[in-house]
mmCIF file of C-alpha atoms in Angstrom:
data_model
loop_
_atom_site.group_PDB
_atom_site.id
_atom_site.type_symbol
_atom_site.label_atom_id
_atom_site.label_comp_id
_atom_site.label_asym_id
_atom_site.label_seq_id
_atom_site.Cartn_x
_atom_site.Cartn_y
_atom_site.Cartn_z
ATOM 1 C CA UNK A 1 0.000 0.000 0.000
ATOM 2 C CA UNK A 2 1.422 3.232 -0.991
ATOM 3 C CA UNK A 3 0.593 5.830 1.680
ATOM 4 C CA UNK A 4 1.305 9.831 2.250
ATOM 5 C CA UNK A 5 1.559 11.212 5.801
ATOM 6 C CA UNK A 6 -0.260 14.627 6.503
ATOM 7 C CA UNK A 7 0.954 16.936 9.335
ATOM 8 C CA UNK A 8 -1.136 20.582 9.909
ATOM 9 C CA UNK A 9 1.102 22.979 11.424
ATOM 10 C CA UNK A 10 0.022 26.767 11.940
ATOM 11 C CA UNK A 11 3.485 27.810 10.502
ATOM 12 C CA UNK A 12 5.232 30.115 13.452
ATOM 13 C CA UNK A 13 3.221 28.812 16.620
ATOM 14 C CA UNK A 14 5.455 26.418 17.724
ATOM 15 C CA UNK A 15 8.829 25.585 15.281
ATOM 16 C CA UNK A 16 10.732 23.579 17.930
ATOM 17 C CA UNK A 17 7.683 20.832 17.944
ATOM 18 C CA UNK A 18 7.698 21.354 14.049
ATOM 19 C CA UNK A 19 11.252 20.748 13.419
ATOM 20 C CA UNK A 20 11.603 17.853 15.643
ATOM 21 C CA UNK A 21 8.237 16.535 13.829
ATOM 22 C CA UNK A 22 10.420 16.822 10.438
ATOM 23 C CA UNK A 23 13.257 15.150 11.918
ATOM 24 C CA UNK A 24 11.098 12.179 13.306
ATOM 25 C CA UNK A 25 9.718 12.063 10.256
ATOM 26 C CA UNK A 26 12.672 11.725 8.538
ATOM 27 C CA UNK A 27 13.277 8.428 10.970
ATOM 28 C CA UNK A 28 9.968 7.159 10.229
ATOM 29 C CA UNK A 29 9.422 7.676 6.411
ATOM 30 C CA UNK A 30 12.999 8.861 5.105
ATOM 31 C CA UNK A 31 10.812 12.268 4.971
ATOM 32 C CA UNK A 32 9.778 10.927 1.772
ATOM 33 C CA UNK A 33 5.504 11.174 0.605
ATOM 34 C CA UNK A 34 5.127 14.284 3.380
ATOM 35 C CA UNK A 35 2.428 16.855 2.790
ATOM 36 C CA UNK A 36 3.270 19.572 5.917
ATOM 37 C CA UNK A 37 0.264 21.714 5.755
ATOM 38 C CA UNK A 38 2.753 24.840 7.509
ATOM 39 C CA UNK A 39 1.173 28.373 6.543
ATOM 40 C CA UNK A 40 0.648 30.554 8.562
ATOM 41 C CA UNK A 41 -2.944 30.780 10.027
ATOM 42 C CA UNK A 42 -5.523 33.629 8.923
ATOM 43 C CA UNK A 43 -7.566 34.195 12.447
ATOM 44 C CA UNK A 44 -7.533 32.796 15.587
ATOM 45 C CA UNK A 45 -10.071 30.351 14.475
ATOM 46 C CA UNK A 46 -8.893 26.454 14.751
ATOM 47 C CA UNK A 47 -8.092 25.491 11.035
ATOM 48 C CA UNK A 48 -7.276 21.721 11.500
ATOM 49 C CA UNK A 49 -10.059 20.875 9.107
ATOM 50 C CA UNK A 50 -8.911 22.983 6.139
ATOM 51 C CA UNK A 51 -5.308 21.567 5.997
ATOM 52 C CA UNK A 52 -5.902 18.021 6.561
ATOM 53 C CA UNK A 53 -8.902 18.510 3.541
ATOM 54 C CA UNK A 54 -5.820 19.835 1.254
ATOM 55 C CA UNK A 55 -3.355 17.413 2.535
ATOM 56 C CA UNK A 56 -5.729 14.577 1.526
ATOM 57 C CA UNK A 57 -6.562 16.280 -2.087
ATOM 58 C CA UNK A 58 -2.612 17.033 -2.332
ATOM 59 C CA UNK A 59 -1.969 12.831 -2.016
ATOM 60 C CA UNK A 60 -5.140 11.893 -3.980
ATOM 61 C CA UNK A 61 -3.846 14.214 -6.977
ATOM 62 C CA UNK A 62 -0.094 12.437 -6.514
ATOM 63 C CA UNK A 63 -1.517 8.800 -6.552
ATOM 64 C CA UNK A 64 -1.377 7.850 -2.569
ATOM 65 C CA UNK A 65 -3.996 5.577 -1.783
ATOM 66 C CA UNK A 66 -4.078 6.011 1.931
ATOM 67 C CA UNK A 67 -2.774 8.923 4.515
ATOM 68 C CA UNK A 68 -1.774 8.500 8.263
ATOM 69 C CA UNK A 69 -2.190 11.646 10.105
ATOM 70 C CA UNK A 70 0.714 12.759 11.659
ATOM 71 C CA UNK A 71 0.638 15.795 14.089
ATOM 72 C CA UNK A 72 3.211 18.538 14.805
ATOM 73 C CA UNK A 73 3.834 17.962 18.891
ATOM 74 C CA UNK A 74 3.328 14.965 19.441
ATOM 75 C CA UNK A 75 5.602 11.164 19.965
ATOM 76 C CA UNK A 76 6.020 8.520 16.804
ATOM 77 C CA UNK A 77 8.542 5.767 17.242
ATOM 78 C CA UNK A 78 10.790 4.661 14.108
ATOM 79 C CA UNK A 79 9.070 1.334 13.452
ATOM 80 C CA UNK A 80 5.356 3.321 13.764
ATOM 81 C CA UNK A 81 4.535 2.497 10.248
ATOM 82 C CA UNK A 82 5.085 -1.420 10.649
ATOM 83 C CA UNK A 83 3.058 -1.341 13.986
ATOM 84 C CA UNK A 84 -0.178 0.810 12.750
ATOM 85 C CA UNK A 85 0.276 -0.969 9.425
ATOM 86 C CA UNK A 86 -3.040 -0.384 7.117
ATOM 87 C CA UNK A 87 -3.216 -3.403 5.162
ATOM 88 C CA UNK A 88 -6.427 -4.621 4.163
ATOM 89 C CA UNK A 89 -8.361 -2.516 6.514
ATOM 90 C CA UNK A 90 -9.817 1.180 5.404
ATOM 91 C CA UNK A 91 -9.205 2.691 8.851
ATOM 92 C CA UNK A 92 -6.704 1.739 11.676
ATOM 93 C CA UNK A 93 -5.818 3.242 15.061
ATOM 94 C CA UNK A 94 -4.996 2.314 18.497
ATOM 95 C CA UNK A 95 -8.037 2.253 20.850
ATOM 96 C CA UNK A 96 -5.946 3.438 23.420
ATOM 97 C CA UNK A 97 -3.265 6.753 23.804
ATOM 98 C CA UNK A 98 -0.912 7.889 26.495
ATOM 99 C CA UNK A 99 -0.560 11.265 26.872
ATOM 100 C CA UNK A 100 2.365 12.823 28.603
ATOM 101 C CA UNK A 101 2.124 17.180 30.256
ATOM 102 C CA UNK A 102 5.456 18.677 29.980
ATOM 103 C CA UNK A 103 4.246 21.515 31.841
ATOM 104 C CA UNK A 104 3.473 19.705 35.317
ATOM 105 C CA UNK A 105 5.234 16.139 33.861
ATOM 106 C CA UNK A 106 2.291 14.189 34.157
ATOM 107 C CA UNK A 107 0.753 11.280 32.360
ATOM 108 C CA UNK A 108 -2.050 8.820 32.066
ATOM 109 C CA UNK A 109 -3.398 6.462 29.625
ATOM 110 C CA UNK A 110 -6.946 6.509 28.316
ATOM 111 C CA UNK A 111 -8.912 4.046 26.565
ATOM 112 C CA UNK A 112 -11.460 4.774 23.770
ATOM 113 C CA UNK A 113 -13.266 1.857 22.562
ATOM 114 C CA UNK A 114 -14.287 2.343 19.125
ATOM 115 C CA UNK A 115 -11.850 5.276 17.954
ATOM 116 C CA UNK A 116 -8.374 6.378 18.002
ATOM 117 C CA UNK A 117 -6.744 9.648 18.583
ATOM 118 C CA UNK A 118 -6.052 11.877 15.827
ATOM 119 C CA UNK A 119 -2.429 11.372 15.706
ATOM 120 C CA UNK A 120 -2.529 8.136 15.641
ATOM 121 C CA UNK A 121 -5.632 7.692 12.726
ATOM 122 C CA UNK A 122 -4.532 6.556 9.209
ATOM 123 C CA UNK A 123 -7.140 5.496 6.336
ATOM 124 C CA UNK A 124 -7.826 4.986 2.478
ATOM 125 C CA UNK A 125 -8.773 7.527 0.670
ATOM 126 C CA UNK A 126 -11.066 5.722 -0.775
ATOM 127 C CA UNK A 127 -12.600 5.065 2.072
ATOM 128 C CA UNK A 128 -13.454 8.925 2.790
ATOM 129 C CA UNK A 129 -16.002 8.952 -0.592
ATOM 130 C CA UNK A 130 -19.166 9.649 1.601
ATOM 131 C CA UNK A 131 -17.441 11.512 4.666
ATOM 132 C CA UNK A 132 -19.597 14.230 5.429
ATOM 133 C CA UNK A 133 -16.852 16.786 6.733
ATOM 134 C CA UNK A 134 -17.781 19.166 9.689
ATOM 135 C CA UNK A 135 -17.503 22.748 9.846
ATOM 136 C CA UNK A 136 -13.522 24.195 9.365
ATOM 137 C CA UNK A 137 -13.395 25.392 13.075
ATOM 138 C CA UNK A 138 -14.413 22.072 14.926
ATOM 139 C CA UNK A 139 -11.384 20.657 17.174
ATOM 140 C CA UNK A 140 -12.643 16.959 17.881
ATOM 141 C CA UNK A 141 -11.771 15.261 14.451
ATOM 142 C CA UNK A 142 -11.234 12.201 15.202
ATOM 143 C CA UNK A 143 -14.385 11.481 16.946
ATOM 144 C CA UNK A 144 -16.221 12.563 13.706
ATOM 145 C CA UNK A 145 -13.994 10.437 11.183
ATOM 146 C CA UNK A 146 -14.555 6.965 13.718
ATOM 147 C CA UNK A 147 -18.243 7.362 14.037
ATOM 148 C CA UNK A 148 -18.049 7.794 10.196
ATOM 149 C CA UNK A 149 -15.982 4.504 9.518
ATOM 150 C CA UNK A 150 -18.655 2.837 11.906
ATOM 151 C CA UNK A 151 -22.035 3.942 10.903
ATOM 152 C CA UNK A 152 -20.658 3.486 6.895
ATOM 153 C CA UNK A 153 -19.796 -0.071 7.879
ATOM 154 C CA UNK A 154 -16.230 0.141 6.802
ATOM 155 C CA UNK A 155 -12.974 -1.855 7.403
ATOM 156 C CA UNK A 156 -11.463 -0.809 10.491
ATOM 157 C CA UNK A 157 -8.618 -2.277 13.275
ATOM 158 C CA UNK A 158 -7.761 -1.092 16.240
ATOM 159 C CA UNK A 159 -4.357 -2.235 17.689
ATOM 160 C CA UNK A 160 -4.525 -2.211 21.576
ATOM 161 C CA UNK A 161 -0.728 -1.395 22.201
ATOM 162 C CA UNK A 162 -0.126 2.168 21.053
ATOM 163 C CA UNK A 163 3.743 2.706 21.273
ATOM 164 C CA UNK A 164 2.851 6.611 20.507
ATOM 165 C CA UNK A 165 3.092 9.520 23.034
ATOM 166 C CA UNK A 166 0.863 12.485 23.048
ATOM 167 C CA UNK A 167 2.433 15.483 24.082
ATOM 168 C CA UNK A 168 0.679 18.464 26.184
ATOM 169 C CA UNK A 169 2.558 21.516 26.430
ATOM 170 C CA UNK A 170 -0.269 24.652 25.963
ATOM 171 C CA UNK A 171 2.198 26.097 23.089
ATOM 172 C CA UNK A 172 0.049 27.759 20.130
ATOM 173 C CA UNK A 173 -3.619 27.117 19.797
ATOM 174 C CA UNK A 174 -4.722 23.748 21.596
ATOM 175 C CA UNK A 175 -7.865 22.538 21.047
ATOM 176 C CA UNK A 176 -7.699 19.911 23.614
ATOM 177 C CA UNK A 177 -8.447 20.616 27.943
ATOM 178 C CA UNK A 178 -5.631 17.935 28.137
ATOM 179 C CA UNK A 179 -2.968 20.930 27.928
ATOM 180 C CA UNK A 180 -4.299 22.318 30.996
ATOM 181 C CA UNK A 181 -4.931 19.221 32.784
ATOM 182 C CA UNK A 182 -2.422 17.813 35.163
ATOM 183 C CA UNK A 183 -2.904 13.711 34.915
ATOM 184 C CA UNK A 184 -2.746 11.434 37.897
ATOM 185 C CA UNK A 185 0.641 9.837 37.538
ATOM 186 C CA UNK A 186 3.829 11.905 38.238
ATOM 187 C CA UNK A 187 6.471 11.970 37.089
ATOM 188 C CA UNK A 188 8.935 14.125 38.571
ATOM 189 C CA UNK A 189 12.483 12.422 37.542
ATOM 190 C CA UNK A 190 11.761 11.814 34.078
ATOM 191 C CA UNK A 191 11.188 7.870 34.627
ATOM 192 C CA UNK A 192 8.518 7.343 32.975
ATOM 193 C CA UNK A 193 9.288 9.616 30.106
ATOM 194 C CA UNK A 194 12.768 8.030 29.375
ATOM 195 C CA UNK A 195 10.812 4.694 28.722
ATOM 196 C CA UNK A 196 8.702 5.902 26.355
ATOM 197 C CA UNK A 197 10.555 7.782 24.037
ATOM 198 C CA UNK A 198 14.159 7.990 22.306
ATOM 199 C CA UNK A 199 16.648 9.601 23.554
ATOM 200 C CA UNK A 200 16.628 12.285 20.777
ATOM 201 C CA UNK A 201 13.228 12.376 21.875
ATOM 202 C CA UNK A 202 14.349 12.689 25.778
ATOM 203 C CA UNK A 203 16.830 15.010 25.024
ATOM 204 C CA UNK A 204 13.783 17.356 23.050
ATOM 205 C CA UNK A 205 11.657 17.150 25.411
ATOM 206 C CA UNK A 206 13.707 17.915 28.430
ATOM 207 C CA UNK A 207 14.685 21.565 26.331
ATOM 208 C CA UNK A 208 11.299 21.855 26.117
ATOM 209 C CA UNK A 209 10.386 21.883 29.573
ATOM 210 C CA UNK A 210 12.897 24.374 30.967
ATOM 211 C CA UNK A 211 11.102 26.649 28.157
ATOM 212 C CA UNK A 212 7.723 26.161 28.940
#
Protein backbone atom coordinates (compact mmCIF):
# COMPACT_ATOMS: atom_id res chain seq x y z
CA UNK A 1 0.00 0.00 0.00
CA UNK A 2 1.42 3.23 -0.99
CA UNK A 3 0.59 5.83 1.68
CA UNK A 4 1.31 9.83 2.25
CA UNK A 5 1.56 11.21 5.80
CA UNK A 6 -0.26 14.63 6.50
CA UNK A 7 0.95 16.94 9.33
CA UNK A 8 -1.14 20.58 9.91
CA UNK A 9 1.10 22.98 11.42
CA UNK A 10 0.02 26.77 11.94
CA UNK A 11 3.48 27.81 10.50
CA UNK A 12 5.23 30.12 13.45
CA UNK A 13 3.22 28.81 16.62
CA UNK A 14 5.45 26.42 17.72
CA UNK A 15 8.83 25.59 15.28
CA UNK A 16 10.73 23.58 17.93
CA UNK A 17 7.68 20.83 17.94
CA UNK A 18 7.70 21.35 14.05
CA UNK A 19 11.25 20.75 13.42
CA UNK A 20 11.60 17.85 15.64
CA UNK A 21 8.24 16.53 13.83
CA UNK A 22 10.42 16.82 10.44
CA UNK A 23 13.26 15.15 11.92
CA UNK A 24 11.10 12.18 13.31
CA UNK A 25 9.72 12.06 10.26
CA UNK A 26 12.67 11.73 8.54
CA UNK A 27 13.28 8.43 10.97
CA UNK A 28 9.97 7.16 10.23
CA UNK A 29 9.42 7.68 6.41
CA UNK A 30 13.00 8.86 5.10
CA UNK A 31 10.81 12.27 4.97
CA UNK A 32 9.78 10.93 1.77
CA UNK A 33 5.50 11.17 0.60
CA UNK A 34 5.13 14.28 3.38
CA UNK A 35 2.43 16.86 2.79
CA UNK A 36 3.27 19.57 5.92
CA UNK A 37 0.26 21.71 5.76
CA UNK A 38 2.75 24.84 7.51
CA UNK A 39 1.17 28.37 6.54
CA UNK A 40 0.65 30.55 8.56
CA UNK A 41 -2.94 30.78 10.03
CA UNK A 42 -5.52 33.63 8.92
CA UNK A 43 -7.57 34.19 12.45
CA UNK A 44 -7.53 32.80 15.59
CA UNK A 45 -10.07 30.35 14.48
CA UNK A 46 -8.89 26.45 14.75
CA UNK A 47 -8.09 25.49 11.03
CA UNK A 48 -7.28 21.72 11.50
CA UNK A 49 -10.06 20.87 9.11
CA UNK A 50 -8.91 22.98 6.14
CA UNK A 51 -5.31 21.57 6.00
CA UNK A 52 -5.90 18.02 6.56
CA UNK A 53 -8.90 18.51 3.54
CA UNK A 54 -5.82 19.83 1.25
CA UNK A 55 -3.35 17.41 2.53
CA UNK A 56 -5.73 14.58 1.53
CA UNK A 57 -6.56 16.28 -2.09
CA UNK A 58 -2.61 17.03 -2.33
CA UNK A 59 -1.97 12.83 -2.02
CA UNK A 60 -5.14 11.89 -3.98
CA UNK A 61 -3.85 14.21 -6.98
CA UNK A 62 -0.09 12.44 -6.51
CA UNK A 63 -1.52 8.80 -6.55
CA UNK A 64 -1.38 7.85 -2.57
CA UNK A 65 -4.00 5.58 -1.78
CA UNK A 66 -4.08 6.01 1.93
CA UNK A 67 -2.77 8.92 4.52
CA UNK A 68 -1.77 8.50 8.26
CA UNK A 69 -2.19 11.65 10.10
CA UNK A 70 0.71 12.76 11.66
CA UNK A 71 0.64 15.80 14.09
CA UNK A 72 3.21 18.54 14.80
CA UNK A 73 3.83 17.96 18.89
CA UNK A 74 3.33 14.97 19.44
CA UNK A 75 5.60 11.16 19.97
CA UNK A 76 6.02 8.52 16.80
CA UNK A 77 8.54 5.77 17.24
CA UNK A 78 10.79 4.66 14.11
CA UNK A 79 9.07 1.33 13.45
CA UNK A 80 5.36 3.32 13.76
CA UNK A 81 4.54 2.50 10.25
CA UNK A 82 5.09 -1.42 10.65
CA UNK A 83 3.06 -1.34 13.99
CA UNK A 84 -0.18 0.81 12.75
CA UNK A 85 0.28 -0.97 9.43
CA UNK A 86 -3.04 -0.38 7.12
CA UNK A 87 -3.22 -3.40 5.16
CA UNK A 88 -6.43 -4.62 4.16
CA UNK A 89 -8.36 -2.52 6.51
CA UNK A 90 -9.82 1.18 5.40
CA UNK A 91 -9.21 2.69 8.85
CA UNK A 92 -6.70 1.74 11.68
CA UNK A 93 -5.82 3.24 15.06
CA UNK A 94 -5.00 2.31 18.50
CA UNK A 95 -8.04 2.25 20.85
CA UNK A 96 -5.95 3.44 23.42
CA UNK A 97 -3.26 6.75 23.80
CA UNK A 98 -0.91 7.89 26.49
CA UNK A 99 -0.56 11.26 26.87
CA UNK A 100 2.37 12.82 28.60
CA UNK A 101 2.12 17.18 30.26
CA UNK A 102 5.46 18.68 29.98
CA UNK A 103 4.25 21.52 31.84
CA UNK A 104 3.47 19.70 35.32
CA UNK A 105 5.23 16.14 33.86
CA UNK A 106 2.29 14.19 34.16
CA UNK A 107 0.75 11.28 32.36
CA UNK A 108 -2.05 8.82 32.07
CA UNK A 109 -3.40 6.46 29.62
CA UNK A 110 -6.95 6.51 28.32
CA UNK A 111 -8.91 4.05 26.56
CA UNK A 112 -11.46 4.77 23.77
CA UNK A 113 -13.27 1.86 22.56
CA UNK A 114 -14.29 2.34 19.13
CA UNK A 115 -11.85 5.28 17.95
CA UNK A 116 -8.37 6.38 18.00
CA UNK A 117 -6.74 9.65 18.58
CA UNK A 118 -6.05 11.88 15.83
CA UNK A 119 -2.43 11.37 15.71
CA UNK A 120 -2.53 8.14 15.64
CA UNK A 121 -5.63 7.69 12.73
CA UNK A 122 -4.53 6.56 9.21
CA UNK A 123 -7.14 5.50 6.34
CA UNK A 124 -7.83 4.99 2.48
CA UNK A 125 -8.77 7.53 0.67
CA UNK A 126 -11.07 5.72 -0.77
CA UNK A 127 -12.60 5.06 2.07
CA UNK A 128 -13.45 8.93 2.79
CA UNK A 129 -16.00 8.95 -0.59
CA UNK A 130 -19.17 9.65 1.60
CA UNK A 131 -17.44 11.51 4.67
CA UNK A 132 -19.60 14.23 5.43
CA UNK A 133 -16.85 16.79 6.73
CA UNK A 134 -17.78 19.17 9.69
CA UNK A 135 -17.50 22.75 9.85
CA UNK A 136 -13.52 24.20 9.36
CA UNK A 137 -13.40 25.39 13.07
CA UNK A 138 -14.41 22.07 14.93
CA UNK A 139 -11.38 20.66 17.17
CA UNK A 140 -12.64 16.96 17.88
CA UNK A 141 -11.77 15.26 14.45
CA UNK A 142 -11.23 12.20 15.20
CA UNK A 143 -14.39 11.48 16.95
CA UNK A 144 -16.22 12.56 13.71
CA UNK A 145 -13.99 10.44 11.18
CA UNK A 146 -14.55 6.96 13.72
CA UNK A 147 -18.24 7.36 14.04
CA UNK A 148 -18.05 7.79 10.20
CA UNK A 149 -15.98 4.50 9.52
CA UNK A 150 -18.66 2.84 11.91
CA UNK A 151 -22.04 3.94 10.90
CA UNK A 152 -20.66 3.49 6.90
CA UNK A 153 -19.80 -0.07 7.88
CA UNK A 154 -16.23 0.14 6.80
CA UNK A 155 -12.97 -1.85 7.40
CA UNK A 156 -11.46 -0.81 10.49
CA UNK A 157 -8.62 -2.28 13.28
CA UNK A 158 -7.76 -1.09 16.24
CA UNK A 159 -4.36 -2.24 17.69
CA UNK A 160 -4.53 -2.21 21.58
CA UNK A 161 -0.73 -1.40 22.20
CA UNK A 162 -0.13 2.17 21.05
CA UNK A 163 3.74 2.71 21.27
CA UNK A 164 2.85 6.61 20.51
CA UNK A 165 3.09 9.52 23.03
CA UNK A 166 0.86 12.49 23.05
CA UNK A 167 2.43 15.48 24.08
CA UNK A 168 0.68 18.46 26.18
CA UNK A 169 2.56 21.52 26.43
CA UNK A 170 -0.27 24.65 25.96
CA UNK A 171 2.20 26.10 23.09
CA UNK A 172 0.05 27.76 20.13
CA UNK A 173 -3.62 27.12 19.80
CA UNK A 174 -4.72 23.75 21.60
CA UNK A 175 -7.86 22.54 21.05
CA UNK A 176 -7.70 19.91 23.61
CA UNK A 177 -8.45 20.62 27.94
CA UNK A 178 -5.63 17.94 28.14
CA UNK A 179 -2.97 20.93 27.93
CA UNK A 180 -4.30 22.32 31.00
CA UNK A 181 -4.93 19.22 32.78
CA UNK A 182 -2.42 17.81 35.16
CA UNK A 183 -2.90 13.71 34.91
CA UNK A 184 -2.75 11.43 37.90
CA UNK A 185 0.64 9.84 37.54
CA UNK A 186 3.83 11.90 38.24
CA UNK A 187 6.47 11.97 37.09
CA UNK A 188 8.94 14.12 38.57
CA UNK A 189 12.48 12.42 37.54
CA UNK A 190 11.76 11.81 34.08
CA UNK A 191 11.19 7.87 34.63
CA UNK A 192 8.52 7.34 32.98
CA UNK A 193 9.29 9.62 30.11
CA UNK A 194 12.77 8.03 29.37
CA UNK A 195 10.81 4.69 28.72
CA UNK A 196 8.70 5.90 26.35
CA UNK A 197 10.56 7.78 24.04
CA UNK A 198 14.16 7.99 22.31
CA UNK A 199 16.65 9.60 23.55
CA UNK A 200 16.63 12.28 20.78
CA UNK A 201 13.23 12.38 21.88
CA UNK A 202 14.35 12.69 25.78
CA UNK A 203 16.83 15.01 25.02
CA UNK A 204 13.78 17.36 23.05
CA UNK A 205 11.66 17.15 25.41
CA UNK A 206 13.71 17.91 28.43
CA UNK A 207 14.68 21.56 26.33
CA UNK A 208 11.30 21.85 26.12
CA UNK A 209 10.39 21.88 29.57
CA UNK A 210 12.90 24.37 30.97
CA UNK A 211 11.10 26.65 28.16
CA UNK A 212 7.72 26.16 28.94
Amino acid sequence: MNFATITPHRGGERNEFFKFCMEQLVNISGGLNSYLMNERPTSNEPDLIPRIKKGIDLAKRDGYKAVYIVEDDDYYPKDYFQTLDIGEYDFVGFSSTTYYNLRNRTYATFTHPGRSSLFTTAFKISAMDKFVWPPDNKVFLDISLWDYAKKAKKKVKLYEENPCLGIKHSVGLCGGKGHRMKMKNYDRDLKFLRSRVSDDAFEFYSKIMVML
